Amino acid sequence: MGKIKKLLIANRGEIALRIMRSAREMGIKTVAVYSEADRNALHVRFADEAVCIGPPPSGESYLKMDTLIEVAKQTQADAIHPGYGFLSENEDFASRVEKAGLVFVGPSAQSIKLMGSKLAAKEAVAKFNVPLVPGTSEPIQDVTNAQKIAKEIGYPILIKASAGGGGKGMRVVESEEQFIEQMERAVSEATSAFGDGSVFIEKYVTQPRHIEFQIFGDKHGNVIHLFERECSVQRRHQKVIEEAPSSVLTPELRNAMGEAAVNVARACNYYGAGTVEFILDENLNFYFLEMNTRLQVEHPVTEMVTGVDLVKLQLKIAEGEKLPFAQHELSLHGHAIEARVYAEDPANNFLPDIGTLKTYQRPQGNGIRVDDGFEQGMSIPFYYDPMIAKLICHAETREMAIAKTIRAIEEYEITGVETTLGFCKFVMQHNAFRSGNFDTKFVEKYFTPEVLITAPEPEDELLAAVLSTVMTGTKKSTAETGVSEPVVSKWKQNRLVRK
Ligand code: ADP
């Protein structure tokens, strides 16, 4: 395979733009595809060519394999990058792309298939001595037998769907009495969500940290890792804050986990970018969870601390190049934190708050990167994920990266929709986060909507005066109502959020 000349990006939003930027720097022409809801989207404007592929629902546009391949051929693109989400982990798509004589910027269809099944993945990596959470290695057929195994493992246990993803299809069982009922629920949930009712059991690690390793393989059998990302701050098993490096890994543990991650990749003859997820228990034992066979949402934190452009590397690997560095040539520089900015209302159970970005001003300055797909005045389409942006801050130390993130959140001005900015600031300011001593229960343990109720700082006299006049009540009523538009801009609100 020679150089890629023209790349079709089978995705939308920030990730489509992010991929196009790297492609352009490499002299590769770009083709955007878009649904009718994304006609004015930035990725459409940025691309060299853009083709409308259907109505807004993704099933009628971004997920239409035949249409995407057809458009690639019509526009004479020679490769397709799937981004994340949509068709990025669809082995059928990967193989159809290759059968059409195009390059799929990602791993082989076989690797995707193997890692798409949590059970098959566990079986494959066990041969490479990668540590696994104690549990069953086959789909549960006999519930009574499974109950016996659960007892041996010891409660609490977790029932997981083999085809699961995005935190769906998981159920914690605290005691034997609940087992049968939870089992039935898990199977029916897995069947309706994934069309596959296979479930298995794992020991439930009660205070886990989620640590994942970025790996890369080439088509010549070389595999390396680009260190870890700590993704323990999660809400309903969905990541909200990610950082690199993790504050709990010693160099020895980092090496051991990195080696295990490389072995996971070897277990499925992997090439391209991939992420190996582990959980770490309170005694720093690590266990393989699963592998994501694509670029991750949170890949920028790795780019910031390693200086490697992961999308460019993906494209070079797809062209058949060898990895340009060996493991010992890679090192970590400073600390990076990513905060996911969603159009969601943290005060209202994080319900999506779709609308128009009346004000949209990005933070700026040294060490700040904003990956987004919006501009002021644009509407967030209701059909897709409500993520507005990823705010990534890089500084010499973790403490400095936290301070920079807080400063950037305060500077970020978004009005028209509720966002998770204030929530992210709450995390940055929390002692548990700052100390580095936290696990995946962080949000459950510490967050209630009340912590976001804004109250002016005593020294913020001018603002306090403005507030009390405009709110026409006492300070107490300000605290009860919270500060809302149009009284104070969101910029001021972000400054005021505190715990
Ligand atoms: P998904 O594919 O749905 O994302 P994962 O297996 O990656 O599922 O798990 C998602 C999250 O669920 C993890 O980040 C972790 O917080 C939690 N989790 C998964 N397995 C366990 C376990 N055995 N014990 C405790 N928590 C777990």
Coordinates of C-alpha atoms and ligand atoms in Angstrom, one line a residue:
M1 CA 0.0 0.0 0.0
G2 CA 1.3 3.4 -1.0
K3 CA 0.6 6.8 0.4
I4 CA -3.0 7.8 1.2
K5 CA -3.9 10.7 -1.1
K6 CA -7.5 11.2 -0.2
L7 CA -9.2 10.3 3.1
L8 CA -12.9 10.0 3.7
I9 CA -13.9 10.6 7.3
A10 CA -16.9 8.5 8.3
N11 CA -17.8 10.6 11.3
R12 CA -18.9 14.0 12.4
G13 CA -18.2 16.7 15.0
E14 CA -14.9 17.3 16.8
I15 CA -13.4 14.0 15.9
A16 CA -14.0 14.5 12.2
L17 CA -12.3 17.9 12.3
R18 CA -9.5 16.6 14.5
I19 CA -8.7 13.8 11.9
M20 CA -8.9 16.2 9.0
R21 CA -6.4 18.6 10.6
S22 CA -3.8 15.9 10.8
A23 CA -4.6 14.6 7.3
R24 CA -4.2 18.1 5.9
E25 CA -0.8 18.6 7.6
M26 CA 0.3 15.4 5.8
G27 CA -0.9 16.6 2.5
I28 CA -3.8 14.3 2.3
K29 CA -7.1 15.6 0.8
T30 CA -10.2 15.1 2.9
V31 CA -13.8 14.1 2.2
A32 CA -16.4 14.9 4.8
V33 CA -19.8 13.1 4.9
Y34 CA -22.7 14.7 6.7
S35 CA -26.4 14.2 7.5
E36 CA -29.0 16.8 6.8
A37 CA -28.7 17.9 10.5
D38 CA -25.0 18.7 10.0
R39 CA -25.2 20.8 6.8
N40 CA -23.5 23.8 8.5
A41 CA -21.2 21.8 10.7
L42 CA -17.5 22.8 10.9
H43 CA -16.2 19.5 9.6
V44 CA -18.2 20.0 6.4
R45 CA -16.7 23.5 5.9
F46 CA -13.2 22.3 6.7
A47 CA -13.0 19.4 4.3
D48 CA -11.8 19.7 0.7
E49 CA -15.1 18.0 -0.4
A50 CA -18.3 17.2 1.4
V51 CA -21.1 14.9 0.6
C52 CA -24.6 14.7 2.2
I53 CA -25.3 11.0 3.0
G54 CA -28.9 11.1 4.3
P55 CA -31.4 12.3 7.0
P56 CA -30.4 13.1 10.5
P57 CA -30.8 9.8 12.3
S58 CA -27.4 8.1 12.3
G59 CA -29.0 4.8 11.1
E60 CA -30.0 6.6 7.9
S61 CA -26.7 8.5 7.5
Y62 CA -23.5 7.9 9.5
L63 CA -24.1 4.2 9.9
K64 CA -24.9 3.4 6.3
M65 CA -22.0 1.3 5.3
D66 CA -22.8 0.9 1.6
T67 CA -23.4 4.7 1.1
L68 CA -20.1 5.5 2.8
I69 CA -18.1 3.1 0.6
E70 CA -20.0 4.3 -2.4
V71 CA -19.1 8.0 -1.6
A72 CA -15.5 7.0 -1.1
K73 CA -15.4 5.5 -4.5
Q74 CA -17.2 8.4 -6.2
T75 CA -14.9 10.9 -4.7
Q76 CA -11.8 8.7 -5.4
A77 CA -10.8 8.5 -1.8
D78 CA -8.4 5.7 -1.1
A79 CA -9.0 5.3 2.6
I80 CA -11.7 5.7 5.3
H81 CA -11.1 6.8 8.8
P82 CA -14.0 5.8 11.1
G83 CA -13.2 8.1 14.1
Y84 CA -14.8 6.7 17.3
G85 CA -18.3 5.6 17.9
F86 CA -20.5 4.9 14.8
L87 CA -18.8 2.2 12.7
S88 CA -15.4 2.4 14.3
E89 CA -15.6 -1.0 16.0
N90 CA -17.7 -2.7 13.4
E91 CA -15.8 -5.6 11.9
D92 CA -18.2 -5.9 9.0
F93 CA -17.5 -2.4 8.0
A94 CA -13.8 -2.8 8.2
S95 CA -13.9 -5.9 6.0
R96 CA -16.3 -4.3 3.5
V97 CA -14.0 -1.3 3.2
E98 CA -11.0 -3.5 2.5
K99 CA -13.0 -5.7 0.1
A100 CA -13.9 -2.5 -1.9
G101 CA -10.2 -1.9 -2.4
L102 CA -10.0 0.9 0.2
V103 CA -7.8 1.2 3.2
F104 CA -9.5 1.0 6.6
V105 CA -7.7 3.3 9.0
G106 CA -7.9 0.9 11.9
P107 CA -7.1 -2.7 12.9
S108 CA -8.0 -5.8 10.9
A109 CA -11.6 -7.0 10.9
Q110 CA -10.4 -10.1 12.8
S111 CA -8.9 -8.1 15.7
I112 CA -12.1 -6.0 16.0
K113 CA -14.2 -9.1 16.1
L114 CA -12.0 -10.9 18.7
M115 CA -11.9 -7.9 21.0
G116 CA -15.6 -7.0 20.4
S117 CA -16.5 -10.0 22.5
K118 CA -15.4 -9.6 26.1
L119 CA -15.3 -13.3 26.7
A120 CA -13.4 -14.2 23.5
A121 CA -10.9 -11.4 24.4
K122 CA -10.4 -12.7 27.9
E123 CA -9.8 -16.2 26.5
A124 CA -7.2 -14.9 24.0
V125 CA -5.3 -12.7 26.5
A126 CA -5.2 -15.4 29.2
K127 CA -2.7 -17.3 27.0
F128 CA -0.4 -14.4 27.3
N129 CA -0.5 -14.4 31.1
V130 CA -2.4 -11.1 31.2
P131 CA -4.1 -10.9 34.7
L132 CA -7.9 -11.2 34.6
V133 CA -10.6 -10.4 37.2
P134 CA -11.6 -13.7 38.8
G135 CA -14.8 -14.9 37.2
T136 CA -16.3 -17.2 34.6
S137 CA -14.7 -17.7 31.2
E138 CA -17.7 -18.9 29.4
P139 CA -21.3 -17.6 28.8
I140 CA -23.5 -18.7 31.6
Q141 CA -25.9 -21.5 30.6
D142 CA -26.8 -23.0 33.9
V143 CA -28.0 -20.4 36.4
T144 CA -27.7 -22.8 39.4
N145 CA -24.1 -23.6 38.5
A146 CA -23.4 -19.9 38.0
Q147 CA -24.8 -19.2 41.5
K148 CA -22.4 -21.8 42.9
I149 CA -19.4 -20.1 41.1
A150 CA -20.5 -16.7 42.3
K151 CA -20.5 -18.0 45.9
E152 CA -16.9 -19.3 45.4
I153 CA -15.7 -16.0 44.0
G154 CA -17.4 -14.2 46.8
Y155 CA -20.0 -11.4 46.8
P156 CA -20.3 -8.7 45.5
I157 CA -20.0 -9.9 42.0
L158 CA -20.7 -8.2 38.6
I159 CA -22.8 -9.7 35.8
K160 CA -21.6 -8.5 32.5
A161 CA -22.8 -8.8 28.9
S162 CA -20.2 -10.3 26.6
A163 CA -21.3 -8.0 23.8
G164 CA -21.6 -5.1 26.2
G165 CA -20.2 -1.6 25.7
G166 CA -20.6 1.9 27.0
G167 CA -21.3 0.7 30.5
K168 CA -24.5 -1.0 29.4
G169 CA -25.5 -4.5 30.4
M170 CA -23.7 -4.6 33.8
R171 CA -25.3 -5.5 37.1
V172 CA -23.8 -5.6 40.5
V173 CA -25.1 -8.4 42.8
E174 CA -24.5 -7.8 46.5
S175 CA -25.7 -11.0 47.9
E176 CA -26.8 -14.5 46.9
E177 CA -30.5 -13.7 47.4
Q178 CA -30.5 -11.3 44.6
F179 CA -28.6 -13.5 42.2
I180 CA -31.4 -15.1 40.2
E181 CA -33.4 -11.9 39.8
Q182 CA -30.3 -9.8 38.6
M183 CA -29.3 -12.6 36.3
E184 CA -32.6 -12.6 34.6
R185 CA -32.5 -8.8 34.2
A186 CA -29.0 -8.8 32.9
V187 CA -29.8 -11.4 30.2
S188 CA -32.9 -9.5 29.0
E189 CA -31.0 -6.2 29.1
A190 CA -28.2 -7.7 27.0
T191 CA -30.6 -9.3 24.6
S192 CA -32.4 -6.1 23.9
A193 CA -29.4 -3.8 23.8
F194 CA -26.9 -6.0 21.9
G195 CA -29.0 -8.8 20.4
D196 CA -26.9 -11.2 22.3
G197 CA -27.9 -12.5 25.7
S198 CA -24.5 -14.0 26.7
V199 CA -23.5 -12.9 30.2
F200 CA -20.7 -13.9 32.5
I201 CA -19.6 -13.2 36.1
E202 CA -16.7 -11.2 37.5
K203 CA -15.6 -10.4 41.0
Y204 CA -16.8 -6.9 41.7
V205 CA -13.8 -4.8 42.6
T206 CA -15.2 -2.4 45.2
Q207 CA -12.7 0.4 44.9
P208 CA -11.4 0.2 41.4
R209 CA -9.5 2.8 39.4
H210 CA -9.9 2.7 35.7
I211 CA -6.5 2.8 34.0
E212 CA -6.1 2.3 30.3
F213 CA -3.0 2.0 28.1
Q214 CA -2.7 3.5 24.6
I215 CA -1.0 0.9 22.4
F216 CA 0.1 1.0 18.8
G217 CA 1.0 -1.8 16.5
D218 CA 2.3 -1.8 12.9
K219 CA 1.7 -4.3 10.1
H220 CA 5.2 -5.6 10.6
G221 CA 4.6 -7.1 14.0
N222 CA 5.9 -4.3 16.2
V223 CA 3.9 -3.2 19.2
I224 CA 4.5 -0.4 21.7
H225 CA 2.5 1.4 24.3
L226 CA 2.3 5.2 24.9
F227 CA 1.7 5.0 28.6
E228 CA -1.6 5.2 30.5
R229 CA -4.6 7.4 31.0
E230 CA -6.4 7.6 34.3
C231 CA -10.2 7.6 33.7
S232 CA -11.6 6.9 37.1
V233 CA -13.8 10.0 37.3
Q234 CA -16.9 8.4 35.7
R235 CA -20.6 8.9 35.8
R236 CA -22.7 5.8 35.2
H237 CA -19.6 4.1 33.9
Q238 CA -19.0 6.9 31.4
K239 CA -15.8 8.9 31.6
V240 CA -15.9 12.6 32.4
I241 CA -12.4 13.6 33.3
E242 CA -9.3 11.8 32.0
E243 CA -5.6 12.5 32.8
A244 CA -2.2 11.3 31.9
P245 CA -0.1 10.1 33.7
S246 CA -2.0 8.5 36.6
S247 CA -0.9 9.7 40.0
V248 CA -0.8 6.1 41.4
L249 CA 1.4 4.3 39.0
T250 CA 5.0 3.8 40.0
P251 CA 7.5 3.4 37.2
E252 CA 7.6 -0.4 37.9
L253 CA 3.8 -0.8 37.8
R254 CA 3.7 1.4 34.6
N255 CA 6.2 -1.0 33.0
A256 CA 4.3 -4.1 34.1
M257 CA 0.9 -2.8 32.9
G258 CA 2.4 -1.5 29.7
E259 CA 3.9 -4.9 29.0
A260 CA 0.6 -6.6 29.7
A261 CA -1.1 -4.1 27.3
V262 CA 1.4 -4.9 24.6
N263 CA 0.7 -8.6 25.2
V264 CA -3.1 -8.0 24.8
A265 CA -2.3 -6.4 21.4
R266 CA -0.1 -9.3 20.5
A267 CA -2.9 -11.8 21.5
C268 CA -5.0 -10.4 18.6
N269 CA -2.2 -9.6 16.1
Y270 CA -3.1 -6.0 16.5
Y271 CA -2.1 -3.1 14.3
G272 CA -3.2 0.5 14.4
A273 CA -4.2 2.5 17.5
G274 CA -5.9 0.6 20.4
T275 CA -6.7 1.0 24.1
V276 CA -6.3 -1.7 26.6
E277 CA -8.4 -1.0 29.7
F278 CA -7.5 -2.3 33.1
I279 CA -8.9 -1.9 36.6
L280 CA -6.6 -1.5 39.5
D281 CA -7.7 -2.5 43.0
E282 CA -6.8 -0.8 46.2
N283 CA -3.7 -3.0 46.6
L284 CA -2.6 -1.9 43.1
N285 CA -3.3 -5.3 41.5
F286 CA -4.3 -4.8 37.9
Y287 CA -6.7 -6.8 35.8
F288 CA -7.5 -6.7 32.1
L289 CA -11.1 -5.4 31.3
E290 CA -11.3 -5.1 27.6
M291 CA -9.6 -3.6 24.5
N292 CA -11.1 -0.8 22.4
T293 CA -10.0 -1.2 18.8
R294 CA -10.1 2.4 17.8
L295 CA -9.0 5.9 18.6
Q296 CA -10.4 7.0 22.0
V297 CA -12.3 10.2 22.8
E298 CA -9.6 10.9 25.4
H299 CA -6.6 10.4 23.1
P300 CA -5.5 14.1 23.3
V301 CA -4.1 13.7 26.9
T302 CA -1.7 11.0 25.5
E303 CA -0.7 13.4 22.7
M304 CA 0.0 16.1 25.1
V305 CA 2.3 14.1 27.4
T306 CA 4.1 12.1 24.6
G307 CA 4.2 14.7 21.9
V308 CA 3.0 12.1 19.4
D309 CA 0.1 12.9 17.0
L310 CA -1.9 9.7 17.2
V311 CA -4.0 10.4 14.1
K312 CA -0.9 10.9 12.0
L313 CA 0.5 7.7 13.4
Q314 CA -2.7 5.9 12.5
L315 CA -2.5 7.1 9.0
K316 CA 1.2 6.1 8.6
I317 CA 0.5 2.6 10.0
A318 CA -2.4 2.3 7.6
E319 CA 0.0 3.2 4.7
G320 CA 2.1 0.3 5.8
E321 CA 4.9 2.2 7.5
K322 CA 6.8 0.8 10.5
L323 CA 6.4 2.3 13.9
P324 CA 8.9 5.3 13.9
F325 CA 10.1 4.7 17.4
A326 CA 10.9 1.9 19.9
Q327 CA 9.5 1.7 23.4
H328 CA 12.7 3.0 25.1
E329 CA 12.5 6.2 22.9
L330 CA 9.2 7.2 24.4
S331 CA 8.9 9.3 27.5
L332 CA 6.4 11.3 29.5
H333 CA 6.4 15.1 29.6
G334 CA 4.4 16.9 32.2
H335 CA 0.7 16.3 33.0
A336 CA -2.4 16.6 30.9
I337 CA -6.1 16.7 31.9
E338 CA -9.2 16.4 29.7
A339 CA -12.6 17.7 30.8
R340 CA -15.5 16.6 28.7
V341 CA -17.9 19.5 28.1
Y342 CA -21.4 18.2 27.5
A343 CA -24.6 20.1 26.8
E344 CA -26.1 18.4 29.9
D345 CA -27.6 19.8 33.0
P346 CA -25.7 18.6 36.1
A347 CA -28.4 20.0 38.3
N348 CA -31.0 17.9 36.6
N349 CA -29.5 14.4 36.6
F350 CA -27.3 15.3 33.6
L351 CA -30.2 15.4 31.2
P352 CA -29.2 16.5 27.7
D353 CA -29.8 20.2 27.3
I354 CA -30.0 20.6 23.5
G355 CA -30.2 24.2 22.2
T356 CA -28.3 27.0 20.5
L357 CA -24.9 28.2 21.6
K358 CA -25.8 31.9 22.2
T359 CA -22.4 32.7 23.4
Y360 CA -19.5 30.4 22.7
Q361 CA -16.0 31.7 23.6
R362 CA -13.2 29.2 24.0
P363 CA -10.5 29.6 26.7
Q364 CA -7.1 30.5 25.3
G365 CA -3.4 30.5 26.3
N366 CA -0.4 28.4 26.8
G367 CA -1.0 24.6 27.2
I368 CA -4.7 24.8 26.4
R369 CA -6.3 22.8 23.6
V370 CA -10.0 22.7 22.8
D371 CA -11.2 20.0 20.4
D372 CA -14.7 20.9 19.4
G373 CA -17.0 21.2 16.3
F374 CA -19.0 24.3 17.1
E375 CA -19.0 28.0 16.8
Q376 CA -21.2 30.7 18.5
G377 CA -24.7 30.7 17.1
M378 CA -24.7 27.0 16.1
S379 CA -27.2 24.5 17.4
I380 CA -26.4 21.2 19.0
P381 CA -28.2 18.6 17.0
F382 CA -30.6 16.5 19.0
Y383 CA -29.8 13.3 17.1
Y384 CA -26.2 12.7 18.4
D385 CA -24.1 12.7 21.4
P386 CA -24.4 16.0 23.3
M387 CA -20.7 16.6 23.7
I388 CA -19.8 20.2 22.9
A389 CA -16.0 20.0 23.4
K390 CA -13.1 18.5 25.0
L391 CA -11.0 20.8 27.0
I392 CA -7.4 19.6 27.4
C393 CA -4.8 21.3 29.6
H394 CA -1.2 20.5 29.7
A395 CA 1.4 21.8 32.3
E396 CA 4.6 20.6 34.0
T397 CA 3.0 19.1 37.0
R398 CA -0.4 17.6 38.0
E399 CA -1.1 20.5 40.3
M400 CA -0.3 23.0 37.6
A401 CA -2.5 21.2 35.1
I402 CA -5.4 21.3 37.6
A403 CA -4.9 25.0 38.1
K404 CA -4.8 25.6 34.4
T405 CA -8.0 23.5 33.9
I406 CA -9.8 25.6 36.5
R407 CA -8.6 28.8 34.9
A408 CA -9.7 27.6 31.5
I409 CA -13.1 26.6 32.8
E410 CA -13.5 30.0 34.3
E411 CA -12.6 31.6 31.0
Y412 CA -14.9 29.3 28.9
E413 CA -18.1 31.2 28.1
I414 CA -21.1 29.2 27.0
T415 CA -24.6 30.4 27.2
G416 CA -27.8 29.1 25.7
V417 CA -27.4 25.6 27.0
E418 CA -26.5 24.1 30.4
T419 CA -23.1 22.5 30.4
T420 CA -20.9 20.2 32.5
L421 CA -18.2 22.9 32.9
G422 CA -19.3 23.7 36.5
F423 CA -19.3 20.1 37.3
C424 CA -15.8 19.6 35.9
K425 CA -14.6 22.5 38.0
F426 CA -16.2 20.9 41.1
V427 CA -14.1 17.8 40.4
M428 CA -10.9 19.9 39.9
Q429 CA -11.5 21.6 43.2
H430 CA -12.3 18.5 45.3
N431 CA -9.8 17.4 47.8
A432 CA -10.2 13.7 46.8
F433 CA -9.3 14.5 43.2
R434 CA -6.5 16.9 44.1
S435 CA -4.9 14.3 46.5
G436 CA -5.0 11.7 43.8
N437 CA -6.8 9.4 46.2
F438 CA -10.0 8.6 44.4
D439 CA -11.7 5.7 42.5
T440 CA -14.6 5.2 40.0
K441 CA -17.1 6.0 42.8
F442 CA -15.9 9.6 43.0
V443 CA -19.1 11.1 41.5
E444 CA -21.4 8.8 43.4
K445 CA -19.6 9.6 46.7
Y446 CA -19.1 13.3 46.4
F447 CA -21.4 14.9 43.9
T448 CA -24.9 16.3 44.6
P449 CA -26.4 19.0 42.5
E450 CA -26.3 21.3 45.5
V451 CA -22.6 21.6 45.3
L452 CA -23.1 23.6 42.1
I453 CA -25.3 26.2 43.6
T454 CA -23.5 29.4 43.2
A455 CA -22.8 31.9 45.9
P456 CA -20.6 35.0 45.5
E457 CA -17.3 35.1 47.3
P458 CA -17.1 37.7 50.0
E459 CA -14.3 39.5 48.2
D460 CA -16.2 39.5 45.0
E461 CA -18.0 42.6 46.2
L462 CA -19.0 44.2 42.9
L463 CA -20.5 41.0 41.7
A464 CA -22.2 40.3 45.0
A465 CA -23.7 43.8 44.8
V466 CA -24.9 43.2 41.3
L467 CA -26.4 39.9 42.2
S468 CA -28.3 41.0 45.2
T469 CA -29.8 44.0 43.3
V470 CA -30.8 42.0 40.3
M471 CA -32.1 39.0 42.2
T472 CA -34.1 41.5 44.3
G473 CA -33.8 39.2 47.2
T474 CA -31.4 38.3 49.9
K475 CA -28.2 36.4 49.4
K476 CA -30.1 33.3 50.6
S477 CA -32.5 33.5 47.8
T478 CA -29.6 33.8 45.4
A479 CA -28.2 30.6 46.8
E480 CA -31.5 28.8 46.5
T481 CA -32.2 29.8 43.0
G482 CA -28.7 29.6 41.8
V483 CA -27.5 32.2 39.4
S484 CA -29.1 32.0 36.0
E485 CA -29.2 33.9 32.8
P486 CA -29.6 36.7 32.0
V487 CA -28.5 37.9 35.4
V488 CA -24.9 36.8 35.2
S489 CA -23.2 35.4 32.1
K490 CA -22.1 31.8 32.2
W491 CA -18.5 33.1 32.4
K492 CA -19.2 34.6 35.8
Q493 CA -21.1 31.4 36.8
N494 CA -18.1 29.2 36.0
R495 CA -16.0 31.5 38.2
L496 CA -18.4 31.2 41.1
V497 CA -19.0 27.5 41.2
R498 CA -17.4 26.2 44.3
K499 CA -17.6 23.7 47.0
Ligands
ADP1 P1 -18.0 -1.2 28.8 O1 -17.5 -2.0 27.6 O2 -19.5 -1.2 29.0 O3 -17.4 0.1 28.9 P2 -16.1 -2.2 30.8 O4 -15.8 -3.7 31.0 O5 -15.0 -1.4 30.1 O6 -17.5 -2.1 30.1 O7 -16.3 -1.5 32.2 C1 -16.7 -0.2 32.3 C2 -16.5 0.3 33.7 O8 -17.2 -0.5 34.7 C3 -15.1 0.3 34.2 O9 -14.4 1.4 33.9 C4 -15.2 0.1 35.7 O10 -15.5 1.4 36.3 C5 -16.5 -0.7 35.9 N1 -16.1 -2.2 36.0 C6 -16.0 -3.1 35.0 N2 -15.7 -4.3 35.5 C7 -15.6 -4.1 36.9 C8 -15.4 -5.0 38.0 N3 -15.1 -6.3 37.8 N4 -15.4 -4.5 39.2 C9 -15.7 -3.2 39.4 N5 -15.9 -2.4 38.5 C10 -15.9 -2.8 37.2

